[in-house]
Tab-separated table of C-alpha atoms and ligand atoms in Angstrom:
chain	number	residue	atom	x	y	z
H	23	MET	CA	0.042	0.073	-0.036
H	24	ASN	CA	1.467	3.403	-1.028
H	25	LEU	CA	1.038	5.799	1.889
H	26	GLU	CA	2.546	8.796	0.032
H	27	ARG	CA	-0.902	10.354	-0.053
H	28	TYR	CA	-1.158	10.308	3.762
H	29	ARG	CA	2.566	11.517	4.382
H	30	ARG	CA	1.708	14.701	6.475
H	31	GLN	CA	-1.057	12.797	8.406
H	32	ILE	CA	1.211	9.938	9.270
H	33	LEU	CA	3.678	12.634	10.860
H	34	VAL	CA	0.926	13.089	13.435
H	35	LYS	CA	1.835	11.003	16.503
H	36	GLU	CA	-1.648	10.410	17.394
H	37	LEU	CA	-1.999	8.496	14.311
H	38	GLY	CA	1.299	7.485	12.875
H	39	GLU	CA	1.886	4.766	10.226
H	40	LYS	CA	0.208	2.081	12.257
H	41	GLY	CA	-2.958	4.254	12.834
H	42	GLN	CA	-3.016	4.968	9.119
H	43	SER	CA	-2.751	1.356	8.135
H	44	THR	CA	-5.517	0.702	10.569
H	45	LEU	CA	-7.840	3.308	8.915
H	46	LEU	CA	-7.208	1.869	5.579
H	47	LYS	CA	-8.699	-1.487	6.558
H	48	LYS	CA	-11.887	-0.104	7.938
H	49	HIS	CA	-15.349	0.038	6.933
H	50	VAL	CA	-17.676	3.088	7.819
H	51	VAL	CA	-21.287	3.433	7.197
H	52	ILE	CA	-22.618	6.881	7.334
H	53	ILE	CA	-26.373	7.232	7.760
H	54	GLY	CA	-27.567	10.381	6.101
H	55	GLY	CA	-25.740	12.389	3.309
H	56	GLY	CA	-26.678	15.969	4.149
H	57	GLY	CA	-24.952	18.636	6.172
H	58	LEU	CA	-23.322	16.347	8.526
H	59	GLY	CA	-23.035	13.059	6.545
H	60	SER	CA	-21.772	14.571	3.352
H	61	ASN	CA	-18.949	16.640	5.228
H	62	SER	CA	-18.032	13.537	7.407
H	63	ALA	CA	-17.847	11.346	4.174
H	64	ASN	CA	-15.478	14.033	2.583
H	65	ILE	CA	-13.170	13.960	5.483
H	66	LEU	CA	-13.194	10.234	5.895
H	67	VAL	CA	-12.534	9.619	2.162
H	68	ARG	CA	-9.520	11.971	2.119
H	69	ALA	CA	-8.181	10.627	5.446
H	70	GLY	CA	-7.863	7.140	4.164
H	71	ILE	CA	-10.739	5.155	5.351
H	72	GLY	CA	-10.836	2.045	3.180
H	73	SER	CA	-14.456	1.481	2.471
H	74	ILE	CA	-17.315	3.872	3.075
H	75	ASP	CA	-21.151	3.404	2.586
H	76	ILE	CA	-23.326	6.619	2.422
H	77	ILE	CA	-26.904	5.843	2.943
H	78	ASP	CA	-29.605	8.597	2.005
H	79	TYR	CA	-32.952	8.464	0.172
H	80	ASP	CA	-33.420	12.161	-0.555
H	81	VAL	CA	-32.568	14.275	-3.441
H	82	LEU	CA	-30.572	17.382	-3.164
H	83	ASP	CA	-32.462	20.685	-2.614
H	84	LEU	CA	-31.186	24.218	-3.254
H	85	SER	CA	-31.468	24.763	0.504
H	86	ASN	CA	-29.060	22.118	1.301
H	87	ILE	CA	-25.947	23.746	-0.376
H	88	HIS	CA	-25.141	26.344	2.106
H	89	ARG	CA	-24.144	23.755	4.690
H	90	THR	CA	-22.384	21.147	2.466
H	91	SER	CA	-19.093	21.227	0.647
H	92	ILE	CA	-19.402	18.614	-2.142
H	93	PHE	CA	-22.733	19.336	-3.916
H	94	ASP	CA	-23.260	22.083	-6.539
H	95	GLU	CA	-26.023	23.564	-8.364
H	96	GLU	CA	-26.091	21.011	-11.172
H	97	ASP	CA	-26.749	18.356	-8.484
H	98	ILE	CA	-30.106	19.809	-7.474
H	99	GLY	CA	-32.947	17.035	-7.747
H	100	LYS	CA	-30.371	14.193	-7.868
H	101	SER	CA	-29.862	11.668	-5.303
H	102	LYS	CA	-27.565	12.839	-2.530
H	103	SER	CA	-26.073	9.477	-1.806
H	104	GLN	CA	-25.441	8.673	-5.422
H	105	ILE	CA	-23.772	12.044	-6.126
H	106	LEU	CA	-21.520	11.711	-3.080
H	107	GLY	CA	-20.590	8.133	-4.050
H	108	LYS	CA	-19.629	9.400	-7.470
H	109	LYS	CA	-17.698	12.509	-6.452
H	110	LEU	CA	-15.984	11.142	-3.526
H	111	GLN	CA	-14.705	8.050	-5.375
H	112	LEU	CA	-12.919	10.513	-7.809
H	113	ILE	CA	-11.090	12.089	-4.669
H	114	ASN	CA	-9.576	8.794	-3.474
H	115	THR	CA	-9.642	5.894	-6.085
H	116	GLU	CA	-7.958	3.540	-3.606
H	117	ALA	CA	-10.958	3.927	-1.257
H	118	THR	CA	-14.149	1.929	-1.933
H	119	VAL	CA	-17.017	4.528	-1.856
H	120	LYS	CA	-20.630	3.493	-2.179
H	121	GLY	CA	-23.667	5.909	-2.322
H	122	LEU	CA	-26.857	3.875	-1.504
H	123	LYS	CA	-30.219	5.391	-2.143
H	124	ARG	CA	-32.059	3.976	0.866
H	125	ARG	CA	-34.279	5.096	3.653
H	126	ILE	CA	-33.137	3.514	6.858
H	127	THR	CA	-35.947	1.453	8.630
H	128	LYS	CA	-36.179	-1.173	11.299
H	129	GLU	CA	-36.276	-3.668	8.482
H	130	ASN	CA	-33.035	-2.757	6.774
H	131	ILE	CA	-30.843	-1.122	9.334
H	132	GLU	CA	-29.145	-4.471	10.514
H	133	SER	CA	-28.279	-5.577	7.027
H	134	THR	CA	-26.965	-1.916	6.230
H	135	ILE	CA	-24.661	-1.921	9.200
H	136	LYS	CA	-23.658	-5.530	9.572
H	137	HIS	CA	-20.202	-5.170	8.027
H	138	ALA	CA	-19.460	-1.826	9.609
H	139	ASP	CA	-16.613	-1.167	11.919
H	140	ILE	CA	-18.452	2.037	13.056
H	141	ILE	CA	-21.481	3.890	12.012
H	142	LEU	CA	-21.696	7.608	11.768
H	143	ASP	CA	-24.874	9.698	12.474
H	144	GLY	CA	-25.655	12.072	9.665
H	145	THR	CA	-29.480	12.043	10.367
H	146	ASP	CA	-31.675	14.984	11.355
H	147	ASN	CA	-34.164	13.249	13.650
H	148	MET	CA	-34.189	11.478	16.933
H	149	GLU	CA	-36.151	8.510	15.871
H	150	THR	CA	-33.602	7.334	13.312
H	151	ARG	CA	-30.937	7.828	15.960
H	152	PHE	CA	-32.642	5.770	18.462
H	153	LEU	CA	-33.054	3.132	15.701
H	154	ILE	CA	-29.216	3.329	15.043
H	155	ASN	CA	-28.488	3.097	18.796
H	156	GLU	CA	-30.389	-0.059	19.121
H	157	ALA	CA	-28.982	-1.770	16.136
H	158	ALA	CA	-25.603	-0.668	17.132
H	159	VAL	CA	-25.993	-1.918	20.786
H	160	LYS	CA	-27.584	-5.139	19.575
H	161	ASN	CA	-24.882	-5.870	17.118
H	162	ARG	CA	-21.996	-4.450	19.296
H	163	ILE	CA	-20.818	-1.931	16.649
H	164	PRO	CA	-19.672	1.584	17.832
H	165	TRP	CA	-21.406	4.694	16.618
H	166	ILE	CA	-20.933	8.387	16.650
H	167	TYR	CA	-24.024	10.562	17.560
H	168	ALA	CA	-23.945	13.968	16.105
H	169	GLY	CA	-26.516	16.736	15.837
H	170	VAL	CA	-26.742	20.390	14.840
H	171	HIS	CA	-29.134	23.118	15.662
H	172	THR	CA	-28.876	26.930	15.250
H	173	THR	CA	-25.176	27.480	16.323
H	174	ASN	CA	-24.995	24.464	18.542
H	175	GLY	CA	-23.625	21.087	17.832
H	176	MET	CA	-23.185	17.930	19.700
H	177	VAL	CA	-21.029	14.877	19.361
H	178	MET	CA	-20.824	11.588	21.340
H	179	GLY	CA	-18.679	8.477	20.527
H	180	ILE	CA	-20.703	5.406	21.614
H	181	ILE	CA	-18.977	1.963	22.309
H	182	PRO	CA	-21.888	-0.414	23.278
H	183	LYS	CA	-21.423	-1.963	26.709
H	184	GLN	CA	-18.428	0.325	27.387
H	185	THR	CA	-19.710	4.074	27.225
H	186	PRO	CA	-23.120	5.501	27.704
H	187	CYS	CA	-25.459	4.966	24.869
H	188	LEU	CA	-27.975	7.522	23.382
H	189	LYS	CA	-30.645	6.149	25.672
H	190	CYS	CA	-28.537	6.476	28.763
H	191	ILE	CA	-28.502	10.362	28.119
H	192	SER	CA	-31.905	10.877	26.708
H	193	HIS	CA	-34.747	9.014	28.211
H	194	ASN	CA	-37.731	10.910	26.911
H	195	TYR	CA	-38.152	10.428	23.284
H	196	SER	CA	-40.738	12.682	21.574
H	197	ASP	CA	-41.793	12.225	18.024
H	198	LYS	CA	-43.250	15.703	17.845
H	199	LYS	CA	-42.452	17.226	14.488
H	200	ILE	CA	-40.462	20.462	14.969
H	201	GLY	CA	-40.468	21.868	11.559
H	202	GLU	CA	-37.332	23.022	9.719
H	203	ILE	CA	-34.174	23.238	11.924
H	204	PRO	CA	-32.250	26.513	11.662
H	205	ILE	CA	-28.720	25.829	10.913
H	206	PHE	CA	-25.712	28.256	10.687
H	207	ALA	CA	-23.886	27.563	7.446
H	208	ASN	CA	-20.483	26.040	8.643
H	209	LEU	CA	-21.699	24.384	11.801
H	210	PRO	CA	-22.299	20.829	10.228
H	211	LEU	CA	-18.728	21.062	8.807
H	212	THR	CA	-17.218	21.791	12.110
H	213	ILE	CA	-19.275	19.131	13.958
H	214	ALA	CA	-18.651	16.549	11.254
H	215	SER	CA	-15.091	17.257	11.776
H	216	ILE	CA	-15.174	16.631	15.533
H	217	GLN	CA	-17.304	13.494	14.679
H	218	CYS	CA	-14.583	12.074	12.389
H	219	VAL	CA	-11.928	12.556	15.198
H	220	GLU	CA	-13.974	10.579	17.529
H	221	ALA	CA	-14.375	7.951	14.996
H	222	PHE	CA	-10.516	7.768	14.390
H	223	LYS	CA	-10.104	7.305	17.980
H	224	ILE	CA	-12.478	4.307	18.218
H	225	LEU	CA	-11.071	2.739	15.206
H	226	GLN	CA	-7.673	2.815	16.754
H	227	GLU	CA	-9.120	1.561	19.927
H	228	LYS	CA	-8.558	4.733	21.952
H	229	GLN	CA	-10.750	6.532	24.401
H	230	VAL	CA	-13.537	8.782	23.298
H	231	SER	CA	-14.153	12.247	24.804
H	232	GLY	CA	-17.639	12.010	26.242
H	233	LEU	CA	-20.382	14.285	25.112
H	234	ILE	CA	-18.918	17.254	23.290
H	235	ILE	CA	-21.045	20.367	22.890
H	236	TYR	CA	-19.832	23.184	20.715
H	237	ASP	CA	-21.350	26.586	20.047
H	238	ILE	CA	-19.710	28.033	16.893
H	239	TRP	CA	-21.106	31.598	17.552
H	240	LYS	CA	-19.852	31.781	21.126
H	241	GLN	CA	-16.755	29.689	20.365
H	242	ASN	CA	-17.698	27.743	23.464
H	243	PHE	CA	-16.485	24.218	23.694
H	244	ASP	CA	-17.706	21.850	26.525
H	245	GLN	CA	-16.814	18.210	27.176
H	246	ILE	CA	-19.066	16.366	29.566
H	247	ILE	CA	-18.119	12.995	30.925
H	248	ILE	CA	-21.438	10.917	31.547
H	249	LYS	CA	-21.739	7.569	33.252
H	250	ARG	CA	-23.858	4.662	31.797
H	251	ASN	CA	-27.214	4.273	33.290
H	252	PRO	CA	-27.323	1.078	35.049
H	253	LYS	CA	-31.095	0.806	34.396
H	254	CYS	CA	-30.706	1.714	30.676
H	255	THR	CA	-33.353	-0.258	28.695
H	256	CYS	CA	-31.233	-0.168	25.570
H	257	CYS	CA	-27.673	-1.040	26.539
H	258	CYS	CA	-28.253	-2.756	29.872
H	259	THR	CA	-31.375	-4.860	29.515
H	260	GLU	CA	-31.564	-4.615	25.723
H	261	GLU	CA	-35.495	-4.071	25.455
H	262	PHE	CA	-35.456	-2.544	22.060
H	263	GLU	CA	-38.326	-0.663	21.179
H	264	PHE	CA	-37.504	0.874	17.849
H	265	LEU	CA	-35.984	-2.181	16.022
T	320	ZN	ZN1	-27.720	2.843	27.538
């Protein structure tokens, strides 16, 4: 394997040649190809993840472009996942990049993630996140929760049975529709970047950083260490309500 492309990244001691070689062997599934997912996919393809699946059912809308960095106006009306698969493959022809036009449901999530070393959350709703959480816990696959709203973003790396799961920190699920979420233009790129760092740590079997909360307007960065809920119905007793 020619590592020349990654020469400057390998110089970073947190990764090194060993870490880079590890990333090249990994398979990542990104659920959602919008603001978060497209930016995370872009970072991972360039950083040398060996294989990436990007799952999204939607087509690109003009109002998506302000918070993404791969799409252009000619992509409007086309499948986000298929455009990402095509464009990102050209960026790194040594990686395997697949864009899958698929809506994630309880029927297909386990087959979608079964070969993943890690799952990245690029969704925009809590129902799908709880579904990912349960599928990840059931199949013991780490995943990285990420969310954006106005100028605030959150990231949490979740290693089933080791770190708190989404249900441990969020008991009260509400399916109330909240309408269009306001999002500051470059927030998803920043949060996607933090999400990818947490993914690199997990893929190298290093510790994650707890719940990370970042306000891009106030430039306020918080890191909260949370314990697992010993009564969690997802990661402790494994009573899955969304799967
Ligand atoms: Zn839990």
